[in-house]
């Protein structure tokens, strides 16, 4: 059976609601008036109960003030002194962060110069542990490689997956799993997706040309080879429309980067996680902080990361951004990365 690729180009009406509670901001996607008929036919809209059950995230600059902090890590400070590494700005750790997607990195809602998010939190902790002042710099994600190589930034902490090719130019210290997540409507009867058999006959939203699409296509080939019905891959150009299709029950599941989907599930209460796959499937590789190859910084960074893993501060960061599923037990220097493309 051929794969049914449905291109959904019609944007369904909807509005993004912002609920301000005690200085926090909760985002929810609400169905507009044009969707009342759909709701009557078994679709869903966000209810007061769902908003009450959602997690409140403070997206103001106060979030940066409230982020977890640590005292300098003696072993890391000593390793930094012995390494010969010199920060770009004396006494500061200049960290590149791309502030374009919650919960990883965004600009504060009340201050377009303050970067908040999980990656900013980790960058700040690393600076604390090295007894340096945290100096975050907003960068386009595509610009960090040249910036690190040229000495414009000391460190990149912005959802970078370790690859064997990148390891030729940069050193890495891991701090999160790189996960893709399957999400379904909160009241869906689907409770687990972990292999090809689990997606048979389902309709799944996925991004065109992404690694997650490659995974689903491979699983569909496996299903077809076994004489089973493949999944229907559904494509949307507009993320809000894709979200509404999932929460209204028009499609069965979505499959994409876990971090952003986990954040959305926590803020709205309308979706739930039913399975994760490593972002490099069938290979595995973590998310890591990176610096220029051989400059001496990565060992001190790894010592700080392992220290916060051991003392629980690491869990505080993941928990406050709904990313506990991406936790690592150990921070590694230059762990195995995704293989080079053939």
mmCIF file of C-alpha atoms in Angstrom, residues 128-341:
data_model
loop_
_atom_site.group_PDB
_atom_site.id
_atom_site.type_symbol
_atom_site.label_atom_id
_atom_site.label_comp_id
_atom_site.label_asym_id
_atom_site.label_seq_id
_atom_site.Cartn_x
_atom_site.Cartn_y
_atom_site.Cartn_z
ATOM 1 C CA UNK A 128 28.619 29.946 37.864
ATOM 2 C CA UNK A 129 30.566 26.732 38.276
ATOM 3 C CA UNK A 130 33.626 28.207 36.543
ATOM 4 C CA UNK A 131 33.439 31.349 38.718
ATOM 5 C CA UNK A 132 32.862 33.487 35.624
ATOM 6 C CA UNK A 133 30.204 36.069 34.820
ATOM 7 C CA UNK A 134 27.537 34.682 32.484
ATOM 8 C CA UNK A 135 27.505 36.615 29.203
ATOM 9 C CA UNK A 136 24.787 35.207 26.904
ATOM 10 C CA UNK A 137 24.676 36.331 23.280
ATOM 11 C CA UNK A 138 21.659 35.813 21.014
ATOM 12 C CA UNK A 139 22.734 34.223 17.718
ATOM 13 C CA UNK A 140 21.087 32.655 14.714
ATOM 14 C CA UNK A 141 21.513 28.920 15.144
ATOM 15 C CA UNK A 142 23.282 28.582 11.800
ATOM 16 C CA UNK A 143 25.900 31.159 12.842
ATOM 17 C CA UNK A 144 27.322 29.475 15.939
ATOM 18 C CA UNK A 145 29.875 27.206 14.182
ATOM 19 C CA UNK A 146 31.812 30.072 12.636
ATOM 20 C CA UNK A 147 31.413 32.136 15.799
ATOM 21 C CA UNK A 148 32.968 29.408 17.944
ATOM 22 C CA UNK A 149 35.783 28.773 15.464
ATOM 23 C CA UNK A 150 36.608 32.462 15.068
ATOM 24 C CA UNK A 151 36.680 33.086 18.817
ATOM 25 C CA UNK A 152 33.584 35.271 18.895
ATOM 26 C CA UNK A 153 31.962 33.012 21.519
ATOM 27 C CA UNK A 154 33.511 30.827 24.202
ATOM 28 C CA UNK A 155 30.732 28.239 24.269
ATOM 29 C CA UNK A 156 27.607 27.145 22.418
ATOM 30 C CA UNK A 157 24.674 25.939 24.538
ATOM 31 C CA UNK A 158 21.751 25.772 22.169
ATOM 32 C CA UNK A 159 20.376 22.289 21.534
ATOM 33 C CA UNK A 160 23.406 21.103 19.552
ATOM 34 C CA UNK A 161 23.488 17.381 18.777
ATOM 35 C CA UNK A 162 26.911 15.735 18.859
ATOM 36 C CA UNK A 163 28.012 14.419 15.468
ATOM 37 C CA UNK A 164 31.275 12.808 14.428
ATOM 38 C CA UNK A 165 31.745 15.539 11.837
ATOM 39 C CA UNK A 166 31.302 18.336 14.392
ATOM 40 C CA UNK A 167 33.753 16.634 16.748
ATOM 41 C CA UNK A 168 36.508 17.300 14.212
ATOM 42 C CA UNK A 169 36.203 21.034 14.920
ATOM 43 C CA UNK A 170 34.650 21.272 18.387
ATOM 44 C CA UNK A 171 34.841 19.644 21.794
ATOM 45 C CA UNK A 172 31.586 18.710 23.519
ATOM 46 C CA UNK A 173 30.248 18.014 27.020
ATOM 47 C CA UNK A 174 26.838 16.333 27.012
ATOM 48 C CA UNK A 175 23.906 17.540 29.133
ATOM 49 C CA UNK A 176 20.637 16.296 27.590
ATOM 50 C CA UNK A 177 19.280 13.451 25.551
ATOM 51 C CA UNK A 178 18.356 14.323 21.988
ATOM 52 C CA UNK A 179 14.802 13.017 21.799
ATOM 53 C CA UNK A 180 11.930 12.996 19.356
ATOM 54 C CA UNK A 181 8.498 12.560 20.889
ATOM 55 C CA UNK A 182 5.188 11.033 19.916
ATOM 56 C CA UNK A 183 2.307 13.105 21.305
ATOM 57 C CA UNK A 184 -1.414 12.364 21.224
ATOM 58 C CA UNK A 185 -4.556 14.087 22.456
ATOM 59 C CA UNK A 186 -4.726 14.021 26.258
ATOM 60 C CA UNK A 187 -7.743 11.691 26.297
ATOM 61 C CA UNK A 188 -6.486 9.448 23.478
ATOM 62 C CA UNK A 189 -6.623 5.688 24.029
ATOM 63 C CA UNK A 190 -3.144 5.442 22.515
ATOM 64 C CA UNK A 191 -0.744 4.953 25.424
ATOM 65 C CA UNK A 192 2.502 3.817 23.815
ATOM 66 C CA UNK A 193 4.368 4.241 20.532
ATOM 67 C CA UNK A 194 7.837 2.731 20.381
ATOM 68 C CA UNK A 195 8.077 0.702 17.178
ATOM 69 C CA UNK A 196 6.663 0.263 13.708
ATOM 70 C CA UNK A 197 3.774 -1.969 14.795
ATOM 71 C CA UNK A 198 2.484 0.823 17.040
ATOM 72 C CA UNK A 199 1.871 3.276 14.183
ATOM 73 C CA UNK A 200 0.003 0.912 11.842
ATOM 74 C CA UNK A 201 -3.116 2.660 10.552
ATOM 75 C CA UNK A 202 -2.526 5.894 12.479
ATOM 76 C CA UNK A 203 -2.474 9.376 10.984
ATOM 77 C CA UNK A 204 0.630 11.221 12.180
ATOM 78 C CA UNK A 205 1.711 14.835 11.690
ATOM 79 C CA UNK A 206 5.388 15.085 10.797
ATOM 80 C CA UNK A 207 7.675 17.694 9.261
ATOM 81 C CA UNK A 208 8.624 17.174 5.643
ATOM 82 C CA UNK A 209 12.311 16.469 5.036
ATOM 83 C CA UNK A 210 13.059 15.928 8.730
ATOM 84 C CA UNK A 211 14.795 13.006 10.401
ATOM 85 C CA UNK A 212 11.529 12.117 12.093
ATOM 86 C CA UNK A 213 9.913 11.760 8.670
ATOM 87 C CA UNK A 214 12.738 9.403 7.661
ATOM 88 C CA UNK A 215 12.006 7.296 10.740
ATOM 89 C CA UNK A 216 8.305 7.034 9.932
ATOM 90 C CA UNK A 217 9.015 6.210 6.294
ATOM 91 C CA UNK A 218 11.377 3.430 7.415
ATOM 92 C CA UNK A 219 8.737 2.091 9.804
ATOM 93 C CA UNK A 220 6.124 2.200 7.045
ATOM 94 C CA UNK A 221 8.404 0.175 4.793
ATOM 95 C CA UNK A 222 8.702 -2.374 7.579
ATOM 96 C CA UNK A 223 4.916 -2.508 7.987
ATOM 97 C CA UNK A 224 4.318 -2.913 4.272
ATOM 98 C CA UNK A 225 6.915 -5.684 4.092
ATOM 99 C CA UNK A 226 4.964 -7.486 6.821
ATOM 100 C CA UNK A 227 1.663 -6.963 5.019
ATOM 101 C CA UNK A 228 0.447 -4.442 7.623
ATOM 102 C CA UNK A 229 -1.226 -1.085 7.036
ATOM 103 C CA UNK A 230 1.280 1.784 7.129
ATOM 104 C CA UNK A 231 0.724 5.052 8.926
ATOM 105 C CA UNK A 232 -0.681 8.028 7.063
ATOM 106 C CA UNK A 233 1.854 10.869 7.175
ATOM 107 C CA UNK A 234 0.195 14.270 7.387
ATOM 108 C CA UNK A 235 1.998 17.502 6.547
ATOM 109 C CA UNK A 236 1.161 21.042 7.671
ATOM 110 C CA UNK A 237 2.878 24.280 6.718
ATOM 111 C CA UNK A 238 1.421 25.992 9.786
ATOM 112 C CA UNK A 239 2.245 24.679 13.254
ATOM 113 C CA UNK A 240 -0.864 26.160 14.854
ATOM 114 C CA UNK A 241 -3.036 24.299 12.355
ATOM 115 C CA UNK A 242 -1.148 21.069 13.051
ATOM 116 C CA UNK A 243 -1.657 21.510 16.781
ATOM 117 C CA UNK A 244 -5.373 22.148 16.323
ATOM 118 C CA UNK A 245 -5.693 19.071 14.108
ATOM 119 C CA UNK A 246 -4.195 16.977 16.907
ATOM 120 C CA UNK A 247 -6.192 18.454 19.778
ATOM 121 C CA UNK A 248 -9.441 18.324 17.820
ATOM 122 C CA UNK A 249 -8.948 14.639 17.030
ATOM 123 C CA UNK A 250 -8.616 14.973 13.252
ATOM 124 C CA UNK A 251 -5.256 13.208 13.384
ATOM 125 C CA UNK A 252 -4.023 10.582 15.823
ATOM 126 C CA UNK A 253 -0.539 11.741 16.765
ATOM 127 C CA UNK A 254 2.317 14.144 16.111
ATOM 128 C CA UNK A 255 5.999 13.277 15.899
ATOM 129 C CA UNK A 256 8.731 15.866 16.291
ATOM 130 C CA UNK A 257 11.363 17.342 18.609
ATOM 131 C CA UNK A 258 10.409 16.346 22.135
ATOM 132 C CA UNK A 259 11.488 19.534 23.892
ATOM 133 C CA UNK A 260 9.042 21.867 22.159
ATOM 134 C CA UNK A 261 6.223 19.305 22.237
ATOM 135 C CA UNK A 262 6.782 18.623 25.949
ATOM 136 C CA UNK A 263 6.571 22.339 26.653
ATOM 137 C CA UNK A 264 3.339 22.641 24.692
ATOM 138 C CA UNK A 265 1.842 19.641 26.484
ATOM 139 C CA UNK A 266 2.741 21.149 29.842
ATOM 140 C CA UNK A 267 1.354 24.585 29.035
ATOM 141 C CA UNK A 268 -1.978 23.500 27.560
ATOM 142 C CA UNK A 269 -2.723 20.140 29.154
ATOM 143 C CA UNK A 270 -4.255 19.089 25.825
ATOM 144 C CA UNK A 271 -1.667 16.547 24.689
ATOM 145 C CA UNK A 272 0.416 13.792 26.281
ATOM 146 C CA UNK A 273 3.669 11.992 25.569
ATOM 147 C CA UNK A 274 3.349 8.335 24.570
ATOM 148 C CA UNK A 275 6.846 7.538 23.347
ATOM 149 C CA UNK A 276 10.308 8.882 22.583
ATOM 150 C CA UNK A 277 12.927 7.960 20.002
ATOM 151 C CA UNK A 278 16.500 9.202 19.904
ATOM 152 C CA UNK A 279 16.861 12.056 17.438
ATOM 153 C CA UNK A 280 19.510 10.188 15.457
ATOM 154 C CA UNK A 281 17.592 6.897 15.197
ATOM 155 C CA UNK A 282 18.727 4.217 14.666
ATOM 156 C CA UNK A 283 21.906 5.789 16.056
ATOM 157 C CA UNK A 284 22.036 7.682 19.344
ATOM 158 C CA UNK A 285 23.721 10.948 20.280
ATOM 159 C CA UNK A 286 23.202 13.520 23.035
ATOM 160 C CA UNK A 287 22.770 17.283 23.172
ATOM 161 C CA UNK A 288 25.958 18.984 24.349
ATOM 162 C CA UNK A 289 27.695 22.264 25.088
ATOM 163 C CA UNK A 290 30.475 22.902 22.600
ATOM 164 C CA UNK A 291 33.693 24.901 22.335
ATOM 165 C CA UNK A 292 36.573 25.214 19.910
ATOM 166 C CA UNK A 293 38.608 22.028 19.543
ATOM 167 C CA UNK A 294 41.526 21.694 21.906
ATOM 168 C CA UNK A 295 41.208 25.070 23.655
ATOM 169 C CA UNK A 296 41.120 23.521 27.134
ATOM 170 C CA UNK A 297 37.614 24.638 28.129
ATOM 171 C CA UNK A 298 35.643 21.448 27.731
ATOM 172 C CA UNK A 299 37.012 19.512 30.751
ATOM 173 C CA UNK A 300 36.102 22.319 33.200
ATOM 174 C CA UNK A 301 32.663 22.575 31.575
ATOM 175 C CA UNK A 302 32.101 18.825 31.958
ATOM 176 C CA UNK A 303 33.116 18.982 35.615
ATOM 177 C CA UNK A 304 30.488 21.655 36.244
ATOM 178 C CA UNK A 305 27.800 19.712 34.385
ATOM 179 C CA UNK A 306 28.550 16.519 36.293
ATOM 180 C CA UNK A 307 28.500 18.461 39.553
ATOM 181 C CA UNK A 308 24.993 19.839 38.911
ATOM 182 C CA UNK A 309 23.804 16.387 37.835
ATOM 183 C CA UNK A 310 25.106 14.968 41.105
ATOM 184 C CA UNK A 311 23.708 17.683 43.388
ATOM 185 C CA UNK A 312 20.225 17.883 41.807
ATOM 186 C CA UNK A 313 20.458 21.394 40.346
ATOM 187 C CA UNK A 314 20.370 19.769 36.907
ATOM 188 C CA UNK A 315 16.966 18.263 37.673
ATOM 189 C CA UNK A 316 15.686 21.670 38.776
ATOM 190 C CA UNK A 317 16.430 23.107 35.347
ATOM 191 C CA UNK A 318 14.830 20.226 33.471
ATOM 192 C CA UNK A 319 11.800 20.258 35.739
ATOM 193 C CA UNK A 320 11.149 23.971 35.369
ATOM 194 C CA UNK A 321 11.054 23.588 31.589
ATOM 195 C CA UNK A 322 9.124 20.257 31.457
ATOM 196 C CA UNK A 323 12.144 18.396 30.077
ATOM 197 C CA UNK A 324 12.656 15.681 32.686
ATOM 198 C CA UNK A 325 12.359 12.954 30.041
ATOM 199 C CA UNK A 326 15.607 14.218 28.487
ATOM 200 C CA UNK A 327 17.769 13.769 31.598
ATOM 201 C CA UNK A 328 21.226 12.180 31.465
ATOM 202 C CA UNK A 329 22.943 10.411 34.365
ATOM 203 C CA UNK A 330 26.446 11.340 33.252
ATOM 204 C CA UNK A 331 27.995 14.221 31.332
ATOM 205 C CA UNK A 332 30.594 12.928 28.872
ATOM 206 C CA UNK A 333 33.360 14.669 26.972
ATOM 207 C CA UNK A 334 33.101 14.037 23.230
ATOM 208 C CA UNK A 335 30.644 11.120 23.477
ATOM 209 C CA UNK A 336 29.831 9.064 20.369
ATOM 210 C CA UNK A 337 28.034 11.259 17.864
ATOM 211 C CA UNK A 338 25.880 10.699 14.833
ATOM 212 C CA UNK A 339 27.936 9.221 11.991
ATOM 213 C CA UNK A 340 29.056 11.232 9.001
ATOM 214 C CA UNK A 341 26.717 11.239 6.016
#
